[in-house]
Tab-separated table of C-alpha atoms in Angstrom:
chain	number	residue	atom	x	y	z
W	1	UNK	CA	-21.740	-120.853	-49.829
W	2	UNK	CA	-24.067	-117.991	-49.046
W	3	UNK	CA	-23.814	-115.472	-51.881
W	4	UNK	CA	-22.214	-117.926	-54.284
W	5	UNK	CA	-23.600	-118.190	-57.803
W	6	UNK	CA	-24.373	-121.600	-59.245
W	7	UNK	CA	-25.305	-122.286	-62.847
W	8	UNK	CA	-26.943	-125.617	-63.712
W	9	UNK	CA	-26.898	-126.414	-67.414
W	10	UNK	CA	-29.657	-128.958	-67.788
W	11	UNK	CA	-30.545	-130.941	-70.901
W	12	UNK	CA	-33.366	-133.455	-70.651
W	13	UNK	CA	-36.829	-133.537	-72.140
W	14	UNK	CA	-38.537	-135.387	-69.304
W	15	UNK	CA	-38.877	-133.571	-65.954
W	16	UNK	CA	-39.623	-136.909	-64.240
W	17	UNK	CA	-36.335	-138.415	-65.451
W	18	UNK	CA	-33.377	-139.173	-63.199
W	19	UNK	CA	-31.680	-136.137	-64.699
W	20	UNK	CA	-34.669	-133.999	-63.842
W	21	UNK	CA	-34.648	-135.271	-60.248
W	22	UNK	CA	-30.893	-134.711	-59.863
W	23	UNK	CA	-31.332	-131.180	-61.179
W	24	UNK	CA	-34.213	-130.465	-58.789
W	25	UNK	CA	-32.228	-131.738	-55.835
W	26	UNK	CA	-29.284	-129.518	-56.738
W	27	UNK	CA	-31.554	-126.447	-56.983
W	28	UNK	CA	-33.116	-127.324	-53.645
W	29	UNK	CA	-29.975	-128.169	-51.663
W	30	UNK	CA	-27.878	-125.288	-53.004
W	31	UNK	CA	-30.655	-122.728	-52.566
W	32	UNK	CA	-31.090	-123.819	-48.957
W	33	UNK	CA	-27.350	-123.271	-48.483
W	34	UNK	CA	-27.881	-119.651	-49.513
W	35	UNK	CA	-26.521	-119.955	-53.053
W	36	UNK	CA	-28.116	-118.135	-55.947
W	37	UNK	CA	-29.011	-120.869	-58.442
W	38	UNK	CA	-29.680	-120.296	-62.164
W	39	UNK	CA	-30.870	-123.117	-64.433
W	40	UNK	CA	-30.283	-123.089	-68.184
W	41	UNK	CA	-32.897	-125.621	-69.276
W	42	UNK	CA	-31.687	-126.139	-72.832
W	43	UNK	CA	-34.702	-128.086	-74.123
W	44	UNK	CA	-37.176	-125.667	-72.554
W	45	UNK	CA	-35.192	-122.749	-74.018
W	46	UNK	CA	-35.195	-124.478	-77.389
W	47	UNK	CA	-31.472	-123.780	-77.437
W	48	UNK	CA	-29.985	-124.015	-80.914
W	49	UNK	CA	-27.246	-126.649	-80.894
W	50	UNK	CA	-25.960	-126.117	-84.424
W	51	UNK	CA	-23.036	-123.787	-85.118
W	52	UNK	CA	-23.869	-121.457	-88.028
W	53	UNK	CA	-22.895	-118.035	-89.310
W	54	UNK	CA	-25.967	-116.668	-87.522
W	55	UNK	CA	-23.902	-116.981	-84.346
W	56	UNK	CA	-22.130	-113.780	-85.473
W	57	UNK	CA	-24.368	-110.727	-85.107
W	58	UNK	CA	-22.334	-108.155	-87.056
W	59	UNK	CA	-20.512	-108.199	-90.397
W	60	UNK	CA	-18.241	-111.131	-91.171
W	61	UNK	CA	-14.482	-110.552	-91.539
W	62	UNK	CA	-14.425	-112.665	-94.666
W	63	UNK	CA	-17.887	-113.441	-96.068
W	64	UNK	CA	-16.225	-114.902	-99.199
W	65	UNK	CA	-14.701	-117.730	-97.210
W	66	UNK	CA	-16.519	-118.445	-93.977
W	67	UNK	CA	-14.435	-119.842	-91.137
W	68	UNK	CA	-16.428	-120.449	-87.959
W	69	UNK	CA	-13.367	-120.389	-85.701
W	70	UNK	CA	-11.957	-117.144	-87.083
W	71	UNK	CA	-15.311	-115.355	-87.253
W	72	UNK	CA	-16.506	-116.281	-83.776
W	73	UNK	CA	-13.150	-115.328	-82.249
W	74	UNK	CA	-13.355	-111.883	-83.864
W	75	UNK	CA	-17.007	-111.525	-82.923
W	76	UNK	CA	-16.155	-112.509	-79.349
W	77	UNK	CA	-13.511	-109.771	-79.145
W	78	UNK	CA	-15.927	-107.177	-80.536
W	79	UNK	CA	-18.871	-108.405	-78.440
W	80	UNK	CA	-20.728	-109.309	-81.632
W	81	UNK	CA	-21.745	-112.875	-80.902
W	82	UNK	CA	-25.471	-113.513	-81.128
W	83	UNK	CA	-27.802	-112.869	-78.236
W	84	UNK	CA	-28.335	-116.432	-76.959
W	85	UNK	CA	-24.597	-117.160	-76.809
W	86	UNK	CA	-23.859	-113.848	-75.057
W	87	UNK	CA	-26.526	-114.617	-72.482
W	88	UNK	CA	-25.055	-118.035	-71.675
W	89	UNK	CA	-21.530	-116.618	-71.536
W	90	UNK	CA	-22.700	-114.026	-69.063
W	91	UNK	CA	-24.241	-116.698	-66.847
W	92	UNK	CA	-21.007	-118.665	-66.925
W	93	UNK	CA	-18.862	-115.625	-66.181
W	94	UNK	CA	-20.965	-114.888	-63.122
W	95	UNK	CA	-20.974	-118.474	-61.871
W	96	UNK	CA	-18.734	-119.732	-59.070
W	97	UNK	CA	-19.862	-123.279	-59.780
W	98	UNK	CA	-21.248	-124.765	-62.987
W	99	UNK	CA	-23.059	-128.106	-62.978
W	100	UNK	CA	-23.751	-129.836	-66.274
W	101	UNK	CA	-26.733	-132.123	-65.792
W	102	UNK	CA	-27.512	-134.336	-68.738
W	103	UNK	CA	-27.445	-138.018	-69.707
W	104	UNK	CA	-24.250	-139.280	-71.243
W	105	UNK	CA	-25.044	-142.248	-73.435
W	106	UNK	CA	-22.703	-145.124	-74.036
W	107	UNK	CA	-19.926	-143.902	-76.366
W	108	UNK	CA	-21.866	-140.813	-77.191
W	109	UNK	CA	-22.964	-137.388	-75.980
W	110	UNK	CA	-26.356	-135.818	-76.394
W	111	UNK	CA	-26.243	-133.522	-79.377
W	112	UNK	CA	-27.606	-130.507	-77.613
W	113	UNK	CA	-24.919	-130.593	-74.973
W	114	UNK	CA	-22.184	-130.934	-77.501
W	115	UNK	CA	-23.497	-128.033	-79.456
W	116	UNK	CA	-23.702	-125.950	-76.377
W	117	UNK	CA	-20.070	-126.551	-75.521
W	118	UNK	CA	-19.068	-125.812	-79.083
W	119	UNK	CA	-20.841	-122.526	-79.099
W	120	UNK	CA	-19.784	-120.989	-75.815
W	121	UNK	CA	-16.502	-119.513	-74.689
W	122	UNK	CA	-16.486	-120.471	-71.065
W	123	UNK	CA	-14.760	-119.106	-68.015
W	124	UNK	CA	-15.490	-120.398	-64.588
W	125	UNK	CA	-14.449	-122.129	-61.494
W	126	UNK	CA	-15.543	-125.714	-61.249
W	127	UNK	CA	-17.402	-128.344	-63.137
W	128	UNK	CA	-19.177	-131.522	-62.343
W	129	UNK	CA	-21.412	-133.818	-64.255
W	130	UNK	CA	-23.722	-136.039	-62.309
W	131	UNK	CA	-25.893	-138.738	-63.737
W	132	UNK	CA	-23.500	-139.801	-66.439
W	133	UNK	CA	-20.418	-141.836	-67.197
W	134	UNK	CA	-16.954	-140.642	-66.356
W	135	UNK	CA	-15.241	-139.871	-69.641
W	136	UNK	CA	-11.742	-138.500	-69.733
W	137	UNK	CA	-12.537	-136.892	-73.043
W	138	UNK	CA	-15.098	-134.456	-71.696
W	139	UNK	CA	-13.612	-133.987	-68.266
W	140	UNK	CA	-9.961	-133.529	-69.101
W	141	UNK	CA	-10.448	-132.327	-72.622
W	142	UNK	CA	-13.116	-129.842	-73.479
W	143	UNK	CA	-14.039	-128.597	-70.041
W	144	UNK	CA	-10.576	-128.087	-68.645
W	145	UNK	CA	-9.393	-126.683	-71.957
W	146	UNK	CA	-12.160	-124.069	-71.660
W	147	UNK	CA	-10.636	-122.810	-68.426
W	148	UNK	CA	-12.591	-124.731	-65.817
W	149	UNK	CA	-11.164	-126.281	-62.719
W	150	UNK	CA	-12.827	-129.660	-62.723
W	151	UNK	CA	-14.397	-131.487	-59.790
W	152	UNK	CA	-14.813	-135.265	-59.795
W	153	UNK	CA	-17.897	-136.329	-61.715
W	154	UNK	CA	-20.961	-137.648	-59.904
W	155	UNK	CA	-21.877	-140.868	-61.643
W	156	UNK	CA	-25.297	-142.548	-61.464
W	157	UNK	CA	-24.935	-145.649	-63.584
W	158	UNK	CA	-27.875	-146.893	-65.655
W	159	UNK	CA	-30.637	-145.575	-63.375
W	160	UNK	CA	-33.319	-147.194	-65.563
W	161	UNK	CA	-31.981	-150.665	-64.769
W	162	UNK	CA	-31.748	-150.439	-60.986
W	163	UNK	CA	-34.340	-150.633	-58.224
W	164	UNK	CA	-36.375	-147.685	-57.010
W	165	UNK	CA	-34.504	-147.966	-53.734
W	166	UNK	CA	-31.122	-147.717	-55.480
W	167	UNK	CA	-32.351	-144.698	-57.443
W	168	UNK	CA	-33.295	-142.965	-54.212
W	169	UNK	CA	-29.833	-143.723	-52.896
W	170	UNK	CA	-28.338	-142.065	-55.980
W	171	UNK	CA	-30.324	-138.924	-55.258
W	172	UNK	CA	-29.317	-138.990	-51.590
W	173	UNK	CA	-25.644	-139.401	-52.509
W	174	UNK	CA	-25.853	-136.365	-54.755
W	175	UNK	CA	-27.632	-134.341	-52.107
W	176	UNK	CA	-25.019	-135.328	-49.491
W	177	UNK	CA	-22.152	-134.427	-51.766
W	178	UNK	CA	-23.598	-131.030	-52.648
W	179	UNK	CA	-23.661	-130.028	-48.983
W	180	UNK	CA	-19.873	-130.278	-48.964
W	181	UNK	CA	-19.228	-129.172	-52.563
W	182	UNK	CA	-17.544	-125.866	-51.692
W	183	UNK	CA	-14.820	-127.694	-49.793
W	184	UNK	CA	-13.928	-130.006	-52.659
W	185	UNK	CA	-10.603	-129.682	-54.454
W	186	UNK	CA	-10.353	-129.844	-58.261
W	187	UNK	CA	-9.054	-133.062	-59.781
W	188	UNK	CA	-5.843	-133.205	-61.821
W	189	UNK	CA	-6.314	-132.425	-65.493
W	190	UNK	CA	-3.922	-131.601	-68.298
W	191	UNK	CA	-1.119	-129.519	-66.742
W	192	UNK	CA	-1.300	-125.744	-67.388
W	193	UNK	CA	2.030	-125.627	-69.235
W	194	UNK	CA	0.372	-127.626	-71.997
W	195	UNK	CA	-1.497	-124.516	-73.052
W	196	UNK	CA	1.516	-122.184	-73.190
G	1	UNK	CA	-17.816	-149.980	-108.813
G	2	UNK	CA	-20.294	-149.395	-111.600
G	3	UNK	CA	-23.774	-149.595	-110.143
G	4	UNK	CA	-22.595	-149.121	-106.561
G	5	UNK	CA	-24.393	-146.600	-104.374
G	6	UNK	CA	-22.359	-144.090	-102.404
G	7	UNK	CA	-23.731	-141.750	-99.767
G	8	UNK	CA	-21.628	-138.761	-98.707
G	9	UNK	CA	-22.774	-137.163	-95.473
G	10	UNK	CA	-21.314	-133.689	-95.650
G	11	UNK	CA	-21.330	-131.057	-92.917
G	12	UNK	CA	-19.580	-127.761	-93.604
G	13	UNK	CA	-20.878	-124.260	-94.115
G	14	UNK	CA	-18.204	-123.082	-96.551
G	15	UNK	CA	-18.139	-124.709	-100.018
G	16	UNK	CA	-14.587	-123.401	-100.568
G	17	UNK	CA	-13.326	-125.167	-97.441
G	18	UNK	CA	-11.022	-128.186	-97.457
G	19	UNK	CA	-14.040	-130.283	-96.520
G	20	UNK	CA	-15.972	-128.872	-99.459
G	21	UNK	CA	-13.104	-129.698	-101.822
G	22	UNK	CA	-12.712	-133.219	-100.464
G	23	UNK	CA	-16.444	-133.760	-100.887
G	24	UNK	CA	-16.383	-132.436	-104.481
G	25	UNK	CA	-13.472	-134.687	-105.372
G	26	UNK	CA	-15.262	-137.720	-103.988
G	27	UNK	CA	-18.399	-136.915	-106.013
G	28	UNK	CA	-16.288	-136.421	-109.130
G	29	UNK	CA	-14.024	-139.470	-108.837
G	30	UNK	CA	-16.751	-141.899	-107.745
G	31	UNK	CA	-19.208	-140.693	-110.405
G	32	UNK	CA	-16.566	-141.194	-113.082
G	33	UNK	CA	-16.122	-144.745	-111.785
G	34	UNK	CA	-19.806	-145.337	-112.532
G	35	UNK	CA	-21.064	-145.102	-108.961
G	36	UNK	CA	-24.329	-143.441	-108.116
G	37	UNK	CA	-23.415	-140.721	-105.611
G	38	UNK	CA	-25.865	-139.052	-103.204
G	39	UNK	CA	-24.818	-136.131	-100.989
G	40	UNK	CA	-26.592	-135.301	-97.737
G	41	UNK	CA	-25.470	-131.704	-97.277
G	42	UNK	CA	-26.575	-131.256	-93.668
G	43	UNK	CA	-26.100	-127.484	-93.442
G	44	UNK	CA	-27.828	-126.878	-96.784
G	45	UNK	CA	-30.676	-129.180	-95.692
G	46	UNK	CA	-30.898	-127.291	-92.400
G	47	UNK	CA	-30.854	-130.709	-90.755
G	48	UNK	CA	-32.098	-130.628	-87.183
G	49	UNK	CA	-29.366	-131.948	-84.904
G	50	UNK	CA	-31.338	-131.979	-81.671
G	51	UNK	CA	-33.142	-135.111	-80.499
G	52	UNK	CA	-36.696	-134.254	-79.448
G	53	UNK	CA	-40.060	-135.963	-79.155
G	54	UNK	CA	-40.899	-134.523	-82.581
G	55	UNK	CA	-38.676	-137.303	-83.954
G	56	UNK	CA	-41.629	-139.647	-83.331
G	57	UNK	CA	-44.448	-139.067	-85.820
G	58	UNK	CA	-47.242	-141.094	-84.192
G	59	UNK	CA	-48.526	-141.427	-80.650
G	60	UNK	CA	-46.029	-141.939	-77.850
G	61	UNK	CA	-46.029	-145.227	-75.900
G	62	UNK	CA	-45.755	-143.321	-72.639
G	63	UNK	CA	-46.426	-139.587	-72.968
G	64	UNK	CA	-46.455	-139.317	-69.146
G	65	UNK	CA	-42.783	-140.227	-68.941
G	66	UNK	CA	-40.900	-139.559	-72.157
G	67	UNK	CA	-37.914	-141.802	-72.859
G	68	UNK	CA	-36.198	-141.000	-76.150
G	69	UNK	CA	-34.563	-144.435	-76.431
G	70	UNK	CA	-37.749	-146.405	-75.800
G	71	UNK	CA	-39.959	-144.195	-77.955
G	72	UNK	CA	-37.645	-144.055	-80.987
G	73	UNK	CA	-37.098	-147.822	-80.872
G	74	UNK	CA	-40.869	-148.416	-80.920
G	75	UNK	CA	-41.359	-145.773	-83.611
G	76	UNK	CA	-38.595	-147.400	-85.661
G	77	UNK	CA	-40.334	-150.790	-85.487
G	78	UNK	CA	-43.656	-149.248	-86.512
G	79	UNK	CA	-42.121	-147.011	-89.201
G	80	UNK	CA	-43.274	-143.951	-87.266
G	81	UNK	CA	-40.066	-141.951	-87.069
G	82	UNK	CA	-40.296	-138.461	-88.533
G	83	UNK	CA	-39.815	-137.771	-92.209
G	84	UNK	CA	-36.255	-136.396	-92.205
G	85	UNK	CA	-34.892	-139.333	-90.206
G	86	UNK	CA	-36.690	-141.876	-92.411
G	87	UNK	CA	-35.233	-140.235	-95.498
G	88	UNK	CA	-31.674	-140.448	-94.186
G	89	UNK	CA	-32.171	-144.033	-93.042
G	90	UNK	CA	-33.357	-144.945	-96.516
G	91	UNK	CA	-30.254	-143.389	-98.078
G	92	UNK	CA	-28.044	-145.336	-95.693
G	93	UNK	CA	-29.877	-148.610	-96.304
G	94	UNK	CA	-29.353	-148.216	-100.045
G	95	UNK	CA	-25.689	-147.252	-99.748
G	96	UNK	CA	-22.826	-149.674	-100.399
G	97	UNK	CA	-20.368	-147.080	-99.121
G	98	UNK	CA	-20.953	-144.180	-96.751
G	99	UNK	CA	-18.441	-141.345	-96.465
G	100	UNK	CA	-18.727	-138.908	-93.586
G	101	UNK	CA	-17.098	-135.639	-94.621
G	102	UNK	CA	-16.816	-133.073	-91.886
G	103	UNK	CA	-14.169	-131.350	-89.775
G	104	UNK	CA	-13.291	-133.038	-86.528
G	105	UNK	CA	-12.018	-130.428	-84.115
G	106	UNK	CA	-9.491	-131.086	-81.421
G	107	UNK	CA	-11.201	-133.146	-78.688
G	108	UNK	CA	-14.563	-132.381	-80.132
G	109	UNK	CA	-17.060	-133.171	-82.856
G	110	UNK	CA	-19.175	-130.717	-84.786
G	111	UNK	CA	-22.584	-130.633	-83.191
G	112	UNK	CA	-24.535	-131.294	-86.316
G	113	UNK	CA	-22.635	-134.463	-87.052
G	114	UNK	CA	-23.105	-135.754	-83.580
G	115	UNK	CA	-26.771	-135.088	-83.708
G	116	UNK	CA	-27.050	-136.858	-86.981
G	117	UNK	CA	-25.431	-139.985	-85.620
G	118	UNK	CA	-27.655	-139.873	-82.573
G	119	UNK	CA	-30.780	-139.650	-84.613
G	120	UNK	CA	-30.245	-142.313	-87.264
G	121	UNK	CA	-30.311	-146.060	-87.078
G	122	UNK	CA	-27.676	-147.000	-89.579
G	123	UNK	CA	-27.013	-150.089	-91.634
G	124	UNK	CA	-24.333	-150.140	-94.225
G	125	UNK	CA	-21.164	-151.468	-95.585
G	126	UNK	CA	-18.193	-149.242	-94.983
G	127	UNK	CA	-17.233	-145.973	-93.445
G	128	UNK	CA	-14.486	-143.494	-93.817
G	129	UNK	CA	-13.919	-140.010	-92.570
G	130	UNK	CA	-11.479	-137.878	-94.459
G	131	UNK	CA	-10.302	-134.453	-93.421
G	132	UNK	CA	-10.300	-135.118	-89.737
G	133	UNK	CA	-8.418	-136.694	-86.879
G	134	UNK	CA	-8.383	-140.397	-86.262
G	135	UNK	CA	-10.384	-140.989	-83.108
G	136	UNK	CA	-10.972	-144.439	-81.789
G	137	UNK	CA	-14.135	-143.216	-80.167
G	138	UNK	CA	-15.968	-142.477	-83.392
G	139	UNK	CA	-14.365	-145.154	-85.503
G	140	UNK	CA	-14.523	-148.120	-83.165
G	141	UNK	CA	-17.373	-146.911	-81.067
G	142	UNK	CA	-20.389	-145.300	-82.616
G	143	UNK	CA	-19.910	-146.257	-86.234
G	144	UNK	CA	-19.021	-149.891	-85.799
G	145	UNK	CA	-21.638	-150.244	-83.093
G	146	UNK	CA	-24.209	-149.041	-85.631
G	147	UNK	CA	-23.377	-151.999	-87.872
G	148	UNK	CA	-20.811	-150.523	-90.238
G	149	UNK	CA	-17.706	-152.240	-91.400
G	150	UNK	CA	-15.133	-149.501	-91.036
G	151	UNK	CA	-12.397	-148.501	-93.483
G	152	UNK	CA	-9.279	-146.672	-92.330
G	153	UNK	CA	-9.886	-142.938	-91.949
G	154	UNK	CA	-8.420	-140.480	-94.432
G	155	UNK	CA	-6.733	-137.824	-92.369
G	156	UNK	CA	-5.844	-134.336	-93.617
G	157	UNK	CA	-4.215	-132.672	-90.647
G	158	UNK	CA	-4.683	-128.946	-90.024
G	159	UNK	CA	-5.173	-127.925	-93.674
G	160	UNK	CA	-5.372	-124.237	-92.707
G	161	UNK	CA	-1.794	-124.327	-91.428
G	162	UNK	CA	-0.057	-125.974	-94.390
G	163	UNK	CA	1.017	-124.657	-97.789
G	164	UNK	CA	-1.263	-124.518	-100.826
G	165	UNK	CA	0.939	-127.172	-102.375
G	166	UNK	CA	0.465	-129.512	-99.409
G	167	UNK	CA	-3.292	-128.940	-99.540
G	168	UNK	CA	-3.314	-129.975	-103.190
G	169	UNK	CA	-1.396	-133.081	-102.240
G	170	UNK	CA	-4.075	-133.892	-99.638
G	171	UNK	CA	-6.743	-133.696	-102.316
G	172	UNK	CA	-4.689	-135.837	-104.691
G	173	UNK	CA	-4.121	-138.454	-102.013
G	174	UNK	CA	-7.845	-138.680	-101.402
G	175	UNK	CA	-8.566	-138.906	-105.116
G	176	UNK	CA	-5.965	-141.659	-105.536
G	177	UNK	CA	-7.338	-143.625	-102.620
G	178	UNK	CA	-10.930	-143.415	-103.855
G	179	UNK	CA	-9.958	-145.065	-107.138
G	180	UNK	CA	-9.058	-148.186	-105.184
G	181	UNK	CA	-11.660	-147.880	-102.415
G	182	UNK	CA	-13.732	-150.923	-103.454
G	183	UNK	CA	-10.734	-153.200	-102.941
G	184	UNK	CA	-10.045	-152.029	-99.416
G	185	UNK	CA	-10.590	-154.334	-96.455
G	186	UNK	CA	-12.296	-153.112	-93.257
G	187	UNK	CA	-10.101	-152.416	-90.265
G	188	UNK	CA	-10.425	-154.358	-87.019
G	189	UNK	CA	-12.984	-152.930	-84.625
G	190	UNK	CA	-14.606	-154.240	-81.500
G	191	UNK	CA	-15.074	-157.998	-82.025
G	192	UNK	CA	-18.626	-159.094	-82.924
G	193	UNK	CA	-18.994	-161.285	-79.823
G	194	UNK	CA	-18.954	-158.120	-77.787
G	195	UNK	CA	-22.479	-157.385	-78.958
G	196	UNK	CA	-23.936	-160.819	-78.131
């Protein structure tokens, strides 16, 4: 716990939102446990969610026929991805625990989050997304595929439709869980042989 | 066919890509059939994929606690959404057929497309996405939920891994299908009672 690095990737425009409160609680609880907590506040950073050729800092391999996948892979190998992506990759590489904190709308993901996942090659240890629905797509798909071991999601259903009391309970549940987070075991995802 | 309005929402950075070719063929075939074809080229338009409070042109209902859903709904009713969203909504309202043309990556959607869906209230007649995988999530979820009747997707699997000949076949198949597109019946989606 003490000395562990935590990265919270946070995407919400309203600090007083449920997402904002869940993020604040995580910073508070984990810091008190002696963890070093970094927050990537995507809206505050004005993080660019759209994948473009500007994501490659150097020359393109094939400027005549641009392929995002090919070009970013080459740029990644040469360390030529653009500055904002490199910075986020560095944070993720250093993190022992990554928490994605953002709303997950019904049948949909916030654009900024999606873009962020698209644009980063991630390596890390564990993943959790509180305050949102449990979707197999994100959890078992993208995140695990990116090399994460995945913890069970923390789900706070429809906080805008429940009582103030219930909302406080949601925050307490999250706080309680975080105190034991380093003892949690990853959930089962797609088996490793799938990627060989 | 003649006199029908078609909107193609196109998101790819490389005009020489399979997506670019599929888009060009659709413009060509549908124009020759007498349709009026409009292309929203999202990359060329530099379309902003991120949902922010700038999407609301007038005053906010509650600037002390920003809720994107509440504020955009109110702005929609008052006609106070920002200019680029209003423009796209107008195109969709006028369209008899909307074609989304963009790559759909494995377990993932391109950020810009996602953002676009998030940010537009859509009304329309039919929907089809060529050049990508068939995902129930998009087809039955977001698109139908937005009020579209949905046509079967046109899928061109992994065009970068097949022969030039097979790629030409993919284009021909799309061209052939488009010639009969106005006779197609929508596929079954979530039943209407679900939304009552």
